[in-house]
Structure formats: structure tokens, C-alpha cells
PDB file of C-alpha atoms and ligand atoms in Angstrom:
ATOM      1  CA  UNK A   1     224.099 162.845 134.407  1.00  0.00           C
ATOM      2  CA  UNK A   2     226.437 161.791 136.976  1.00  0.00           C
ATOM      3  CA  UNK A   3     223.449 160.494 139.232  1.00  0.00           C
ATOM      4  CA  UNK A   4     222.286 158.387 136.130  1.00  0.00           C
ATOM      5  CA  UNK A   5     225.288 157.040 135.179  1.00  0.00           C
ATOM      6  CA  UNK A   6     225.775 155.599 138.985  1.00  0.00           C
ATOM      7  CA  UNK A   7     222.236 154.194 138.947  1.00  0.00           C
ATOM      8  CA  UNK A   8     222.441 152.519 135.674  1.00  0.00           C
ATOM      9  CA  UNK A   9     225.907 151.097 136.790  1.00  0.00           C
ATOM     10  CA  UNK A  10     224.207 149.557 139.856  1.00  0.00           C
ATOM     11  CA  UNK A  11     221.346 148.303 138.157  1.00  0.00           C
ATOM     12  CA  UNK A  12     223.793 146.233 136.057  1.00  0.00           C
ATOM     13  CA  UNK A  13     225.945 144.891 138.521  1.00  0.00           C
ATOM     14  CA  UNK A  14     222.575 143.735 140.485  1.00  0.00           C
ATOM     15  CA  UNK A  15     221.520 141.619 136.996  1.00  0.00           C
ATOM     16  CA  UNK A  16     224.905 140.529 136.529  1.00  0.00           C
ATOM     17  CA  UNK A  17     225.211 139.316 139.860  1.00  0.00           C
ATOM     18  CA  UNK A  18     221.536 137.806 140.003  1.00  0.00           C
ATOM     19  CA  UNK A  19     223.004 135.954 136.686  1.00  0.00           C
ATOM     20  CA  UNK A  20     226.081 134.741 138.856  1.00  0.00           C
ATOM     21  CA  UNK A  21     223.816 133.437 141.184  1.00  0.00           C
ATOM     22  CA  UNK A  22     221.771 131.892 139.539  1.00  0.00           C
ATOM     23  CA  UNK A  23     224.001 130.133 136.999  1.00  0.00           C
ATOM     24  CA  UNK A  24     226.025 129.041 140.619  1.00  0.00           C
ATOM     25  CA  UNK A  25     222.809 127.684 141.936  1.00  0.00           C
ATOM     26  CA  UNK A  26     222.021 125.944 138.909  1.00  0.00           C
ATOM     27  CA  UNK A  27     225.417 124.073 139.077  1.00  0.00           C
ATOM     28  CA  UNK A  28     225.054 122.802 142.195  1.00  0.00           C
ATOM     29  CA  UNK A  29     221.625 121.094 141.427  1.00  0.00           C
ATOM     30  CA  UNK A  30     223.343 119.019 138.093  1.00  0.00           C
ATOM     31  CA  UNK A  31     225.613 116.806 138.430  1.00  0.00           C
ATOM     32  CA  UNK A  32     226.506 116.367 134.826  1.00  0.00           C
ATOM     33  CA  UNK A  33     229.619 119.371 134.418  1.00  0.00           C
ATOM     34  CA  UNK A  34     229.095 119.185 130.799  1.00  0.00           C
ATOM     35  CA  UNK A  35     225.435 120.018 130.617  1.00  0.00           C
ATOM     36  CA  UNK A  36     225.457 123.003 132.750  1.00  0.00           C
ATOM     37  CA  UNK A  37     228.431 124.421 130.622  1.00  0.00           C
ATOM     38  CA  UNK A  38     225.963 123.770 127.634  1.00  0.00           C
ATOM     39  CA  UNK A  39     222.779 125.545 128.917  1.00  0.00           C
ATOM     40  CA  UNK A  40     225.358 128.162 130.579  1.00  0.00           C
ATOM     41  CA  UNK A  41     227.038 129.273 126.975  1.00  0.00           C
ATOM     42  CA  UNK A  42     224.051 128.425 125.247  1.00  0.00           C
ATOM     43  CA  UNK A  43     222.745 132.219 125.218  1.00  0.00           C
ATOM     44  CA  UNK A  44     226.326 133.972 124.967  1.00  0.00           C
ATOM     45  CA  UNK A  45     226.269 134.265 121.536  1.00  0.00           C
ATOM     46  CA  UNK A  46     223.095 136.008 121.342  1.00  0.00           C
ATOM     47  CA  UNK A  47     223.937 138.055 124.152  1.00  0.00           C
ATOM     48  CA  UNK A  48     227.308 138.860 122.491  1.00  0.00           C
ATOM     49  CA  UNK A  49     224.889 139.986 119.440  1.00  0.00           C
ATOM     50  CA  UNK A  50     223.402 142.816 121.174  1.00  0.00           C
ATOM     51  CA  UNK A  51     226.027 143.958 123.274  1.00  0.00           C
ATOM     52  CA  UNK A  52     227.885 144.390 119.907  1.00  0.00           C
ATOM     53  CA  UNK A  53     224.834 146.031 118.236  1.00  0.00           C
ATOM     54  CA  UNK A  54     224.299 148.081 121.786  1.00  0.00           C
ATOM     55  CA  UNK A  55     227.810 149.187 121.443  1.00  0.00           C
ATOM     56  CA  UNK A  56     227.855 150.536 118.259  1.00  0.00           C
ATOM     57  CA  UNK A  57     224.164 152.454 118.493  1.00  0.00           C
ATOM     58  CA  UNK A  58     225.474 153.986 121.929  1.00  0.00           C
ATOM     59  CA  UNK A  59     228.951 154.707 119.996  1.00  0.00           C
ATOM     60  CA  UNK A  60     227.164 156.775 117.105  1.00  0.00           C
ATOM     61  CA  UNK A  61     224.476 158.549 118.876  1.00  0.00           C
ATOM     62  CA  UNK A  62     226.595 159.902 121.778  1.00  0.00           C
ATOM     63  CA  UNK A  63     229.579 160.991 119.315  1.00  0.00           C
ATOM     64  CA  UNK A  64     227.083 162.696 117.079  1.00  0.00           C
ATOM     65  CA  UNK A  65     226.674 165.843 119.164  1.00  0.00           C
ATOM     66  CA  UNK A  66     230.641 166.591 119.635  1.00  0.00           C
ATOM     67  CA  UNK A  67     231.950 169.677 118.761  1.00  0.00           C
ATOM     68  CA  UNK A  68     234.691 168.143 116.368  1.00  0.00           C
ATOM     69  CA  UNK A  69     232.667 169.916 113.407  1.00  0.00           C
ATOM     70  CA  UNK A  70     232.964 173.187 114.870  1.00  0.00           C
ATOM     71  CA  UNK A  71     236.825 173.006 116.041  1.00  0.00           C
ATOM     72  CA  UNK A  72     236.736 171.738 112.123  1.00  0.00           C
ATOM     73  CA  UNK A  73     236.032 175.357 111.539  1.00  0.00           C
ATOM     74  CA  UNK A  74     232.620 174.552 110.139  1.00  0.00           C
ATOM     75  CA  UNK A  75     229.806 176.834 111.167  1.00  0.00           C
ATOM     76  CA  UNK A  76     232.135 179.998 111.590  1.00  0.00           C
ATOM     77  CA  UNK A  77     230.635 183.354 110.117  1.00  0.00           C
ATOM     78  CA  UNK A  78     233.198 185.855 111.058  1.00  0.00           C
ATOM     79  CA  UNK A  79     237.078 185.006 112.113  1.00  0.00           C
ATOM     80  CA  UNK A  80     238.696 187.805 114.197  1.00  0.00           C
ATOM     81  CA  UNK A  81     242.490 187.774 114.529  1.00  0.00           C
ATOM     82  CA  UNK A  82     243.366 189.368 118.160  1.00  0.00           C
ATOM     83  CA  UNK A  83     246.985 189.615 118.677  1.00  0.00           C
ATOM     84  CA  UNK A  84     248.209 190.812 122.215  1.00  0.00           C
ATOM     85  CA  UNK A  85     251.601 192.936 122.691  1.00  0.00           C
ATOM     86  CA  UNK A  86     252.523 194.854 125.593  1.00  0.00           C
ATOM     87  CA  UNK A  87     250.175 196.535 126.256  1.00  0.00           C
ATOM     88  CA  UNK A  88     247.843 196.440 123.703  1.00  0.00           C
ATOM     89  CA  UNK A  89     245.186 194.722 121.349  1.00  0.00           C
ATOM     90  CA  UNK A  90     245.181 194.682 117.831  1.00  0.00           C
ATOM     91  CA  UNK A  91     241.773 193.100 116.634  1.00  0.00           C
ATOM     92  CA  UNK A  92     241.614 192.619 112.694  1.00  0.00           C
ATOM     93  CA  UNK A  93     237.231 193.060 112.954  1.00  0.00           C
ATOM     94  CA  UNK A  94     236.589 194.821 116.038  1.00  0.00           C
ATOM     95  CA  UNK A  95     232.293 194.271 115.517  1.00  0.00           C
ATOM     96  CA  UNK A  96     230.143 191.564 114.880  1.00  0.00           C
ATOM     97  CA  UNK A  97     226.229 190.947 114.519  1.00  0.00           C
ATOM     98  CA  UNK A  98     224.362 188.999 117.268  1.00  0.00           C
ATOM     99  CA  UNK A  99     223.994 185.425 116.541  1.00  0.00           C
ATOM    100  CA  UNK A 100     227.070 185.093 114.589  1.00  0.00           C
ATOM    101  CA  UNK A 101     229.142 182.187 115.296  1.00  0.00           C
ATOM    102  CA  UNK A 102     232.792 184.077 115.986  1.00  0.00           C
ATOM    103  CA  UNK A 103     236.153 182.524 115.877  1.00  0.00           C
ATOM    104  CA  UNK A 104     238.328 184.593 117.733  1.00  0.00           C
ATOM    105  CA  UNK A 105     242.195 183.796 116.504  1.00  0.00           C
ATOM    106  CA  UNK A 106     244.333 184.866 119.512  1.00  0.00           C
ATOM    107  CA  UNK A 107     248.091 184.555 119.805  1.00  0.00           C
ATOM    108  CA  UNK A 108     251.194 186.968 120.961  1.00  0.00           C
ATOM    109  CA  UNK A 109     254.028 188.685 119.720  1.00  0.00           C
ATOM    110  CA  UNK A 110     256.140 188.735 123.058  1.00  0.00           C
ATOM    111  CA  UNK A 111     254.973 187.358 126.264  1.00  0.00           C
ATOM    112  CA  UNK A 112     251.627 185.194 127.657  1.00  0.00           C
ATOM    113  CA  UNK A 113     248.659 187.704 127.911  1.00  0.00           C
ATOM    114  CA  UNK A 114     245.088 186.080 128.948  1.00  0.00           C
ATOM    115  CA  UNK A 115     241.982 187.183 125.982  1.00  0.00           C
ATOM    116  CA  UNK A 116     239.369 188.206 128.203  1.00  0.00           C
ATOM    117  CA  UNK A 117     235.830 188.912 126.722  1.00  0.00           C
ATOM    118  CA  UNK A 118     233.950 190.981 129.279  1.00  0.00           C
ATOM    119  CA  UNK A 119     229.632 192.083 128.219  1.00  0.00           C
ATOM    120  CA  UNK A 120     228.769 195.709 129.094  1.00  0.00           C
ATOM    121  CA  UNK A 121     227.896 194.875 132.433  1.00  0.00           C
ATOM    122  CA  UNK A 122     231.922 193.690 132.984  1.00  0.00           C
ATOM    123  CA  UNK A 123     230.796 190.423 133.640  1.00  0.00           C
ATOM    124  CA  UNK A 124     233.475 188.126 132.329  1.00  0.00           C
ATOM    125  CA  UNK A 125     232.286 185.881 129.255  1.00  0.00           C
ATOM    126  CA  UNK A 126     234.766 183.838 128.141  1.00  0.00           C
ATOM    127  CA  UNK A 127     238.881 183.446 128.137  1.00  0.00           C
ATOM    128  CA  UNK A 128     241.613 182.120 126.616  1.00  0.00           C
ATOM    129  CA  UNK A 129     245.304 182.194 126.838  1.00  0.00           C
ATOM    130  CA  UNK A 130     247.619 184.466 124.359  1.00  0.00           C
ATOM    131  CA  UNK A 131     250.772 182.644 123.562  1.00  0.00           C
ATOM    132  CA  UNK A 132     253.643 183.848 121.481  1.00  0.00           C
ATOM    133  CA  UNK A 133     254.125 181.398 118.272  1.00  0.00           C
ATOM    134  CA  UNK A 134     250.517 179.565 118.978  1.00  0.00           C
ATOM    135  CA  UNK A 135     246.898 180.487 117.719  1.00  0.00           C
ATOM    136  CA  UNK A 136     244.567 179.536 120.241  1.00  0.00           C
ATOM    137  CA  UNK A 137     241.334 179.184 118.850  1.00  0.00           C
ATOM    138  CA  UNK A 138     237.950 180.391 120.712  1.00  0.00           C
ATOM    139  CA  UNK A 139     234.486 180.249 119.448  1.00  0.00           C
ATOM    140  CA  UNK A 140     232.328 182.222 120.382  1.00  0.00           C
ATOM    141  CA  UNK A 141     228.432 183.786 119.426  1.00  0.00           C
ATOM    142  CA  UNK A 142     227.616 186.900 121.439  1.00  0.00           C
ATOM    143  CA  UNK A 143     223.497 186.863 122.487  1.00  0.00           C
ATOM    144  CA  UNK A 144     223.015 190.373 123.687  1.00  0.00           C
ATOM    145  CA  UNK A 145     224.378 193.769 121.548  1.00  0.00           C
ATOM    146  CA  UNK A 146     226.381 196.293 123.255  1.00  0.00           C
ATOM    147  CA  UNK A 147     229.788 197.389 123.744  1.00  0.00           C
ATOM    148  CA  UNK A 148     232.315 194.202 125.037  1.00  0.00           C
ATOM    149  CA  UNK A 149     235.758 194.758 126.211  1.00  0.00           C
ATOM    150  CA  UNK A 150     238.736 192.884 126.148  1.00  0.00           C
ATOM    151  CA  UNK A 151     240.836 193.033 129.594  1.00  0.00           C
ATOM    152  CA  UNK A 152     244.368 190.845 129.590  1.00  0.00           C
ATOM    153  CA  UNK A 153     244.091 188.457 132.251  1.00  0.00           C
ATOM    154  CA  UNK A 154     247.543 187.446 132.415  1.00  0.00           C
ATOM    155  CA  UNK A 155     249.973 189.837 134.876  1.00  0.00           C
ATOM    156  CA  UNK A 156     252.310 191.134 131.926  1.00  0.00           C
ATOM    157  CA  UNK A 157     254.247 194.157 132.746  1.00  0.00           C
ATOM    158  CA  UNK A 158     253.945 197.553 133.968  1.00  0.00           C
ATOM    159  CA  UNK A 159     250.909 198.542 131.744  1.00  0.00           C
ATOM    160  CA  UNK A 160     249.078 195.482 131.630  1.00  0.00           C
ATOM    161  CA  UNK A 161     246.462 197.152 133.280  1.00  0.00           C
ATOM    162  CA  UNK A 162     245.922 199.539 130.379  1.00  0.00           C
ATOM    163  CA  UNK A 163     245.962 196.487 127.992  1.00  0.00           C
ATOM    164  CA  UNK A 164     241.985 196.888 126.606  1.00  0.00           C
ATOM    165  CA  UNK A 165     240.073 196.863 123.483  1.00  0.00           C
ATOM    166  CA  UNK A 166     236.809 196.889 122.660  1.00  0.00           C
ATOM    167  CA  UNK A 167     234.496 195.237 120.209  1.00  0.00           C
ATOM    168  CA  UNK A 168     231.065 196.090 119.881  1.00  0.00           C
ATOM    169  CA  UNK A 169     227.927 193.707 118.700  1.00  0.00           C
ATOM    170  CA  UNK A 170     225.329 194.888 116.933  1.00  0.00           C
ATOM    171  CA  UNK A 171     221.425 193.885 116.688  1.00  0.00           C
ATOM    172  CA  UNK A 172     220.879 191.836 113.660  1.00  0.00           C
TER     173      UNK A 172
HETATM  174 CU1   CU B 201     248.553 191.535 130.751  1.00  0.00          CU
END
């Protein structure tokens, strides 16, 4: 992405700056100031025309595919409330189906604790912060069944160690 947005970038500073040239070139053959300026704004307003028209197709089509729908809440099919105390978990679902699109609710009734969704193999899947007096919101849709667990990955206290849960995700 990166690589074509450089490219493209160059591409149009060559053209613009074949355009310079060009239009400088141009200016030193007439003599006549006033003619030049002509011939030189003669296209602008066409040109001004599709960058406008550019703009707004390249507006819509790359804002289509944001996620503002889903942070909207739309496309949820199961909201789980997970509420971290020392040292423990209290889920309000603690299963779900593969495939279904889960909003996990996550907040705190005392101190910062870290939501940490580890698969059966312990491989870590995906985080987000617990925070006394905010609900942190983080979708998620599990691909594989089996039994998750839920570490806190925020240093807590003495027992944040023993600070698991686990939610299990069944075939569909
Ligand atoms: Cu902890």
C-alpha cells in the first residue's frame, strides 16, 4: 500500500513538473504576457472539474469500507459484559457459536486490569484495557471452537496471576 502510494505520488509530481516546464518553455517563446496567461488558464477549469469529481469518487469509495458501522454496534450477535475485580472475571455469557460477531463490554470495578483473549493453544488473540468507570468496547468473531481463556494482562496485585476465566466456542 505504502509502496503504491509513494509511486503514485512520484508519478504526479513528474506530470506536474513536466506541466511546469512546459508552460515555462512556452512563455519564453511568446512575447505577448497576455496570451500565454490565456492558453495557460484556458484548461483550469476543466481540470478543476475532475479533480473535484476525482475527489469526491475517491472520498466515497475509500470511506465505504470503515468500520464506523460496526463500532455503530451494527452487525453484533451476542454482547458479553466482562467486568474485572481483583482477582477475578465475571463474564455475563461465558460461550458463544463460531462465526458470531461478539462484542465484548469490558470495564472495572477497582483498578486497570488488561482483557486478554487467549485460543486453546494460549496463543494470545486479542486485548483490551479494563478501566474502572469506562466500557471499552472489543469486537470480536472467534473462527476455531474450543475452550479460550481470559488472562489479565495488566500487573494488579498479589493474585493477579490467578485472575482467569474461561469462555468456550462452540461449532455452529
Ligand atoms: Cu491483573
Amino acid at each position: 500500500m505504502q509502496s503504491t502510494a509513494w509511486y503514485t505520488s512520484l508519478v504526479l509530481i513528474l506530470l506536474l513538473s513536466a506541466i511546469f516546464i512546459f508552460v515555462l518553455r512556452r512563455s519564453r517563446d511568446s512575447g505577448d504576457a497576455a496570451e500565454v496567461a490565456r492558453r495557460a488558464y484556458a484548461p483550469r477549469s476543466k481540470l478543476f472539474a475532475l479533480a473535484l469529481a476525482a475527489g469526491v469518487i475517491i472520498t466515497v469509495v475509500t470511506l465505504l469500507p470503515w468500520p464506523h458501522q460496526l463500532q455503530a454496534g451494527a452487525g453484533i450477535d451476542r454482547v458479553v459484559e466482562a467486568t474485572a475485580r481483583q482477582w477475578s472475571w465475571s463474564l455475563s455469557e461465558d460461550r458463544a457459536q463460531v462465526g458470531e460477531r461478539i462484542e465484548f463490554k469490558v470495564s472495572s470495578e477497582d483498578v486497570n486490569h488488561g482483557f486478554a483473549l487467549y485460543d486453546p493453544d494460549m496463543q494470545l488473540v486479542t486485548q483490551i484495557q479494563a478501566m474502572p468507570g469506562y466500557i471499552n468496547r472489543l469486537q470480536h468473531t472467534f473462527e476455531k471452537p474450543g475452550e479460550y481463556r481470559i488472562l489479565c494482562l495488566e500487573y494488579c496485585g498479589l493474585a493477579h496471576h490467578a485472575m482467569t476465566a474461561s469462555f468456550t466456542v462452540s461449532p455452529n
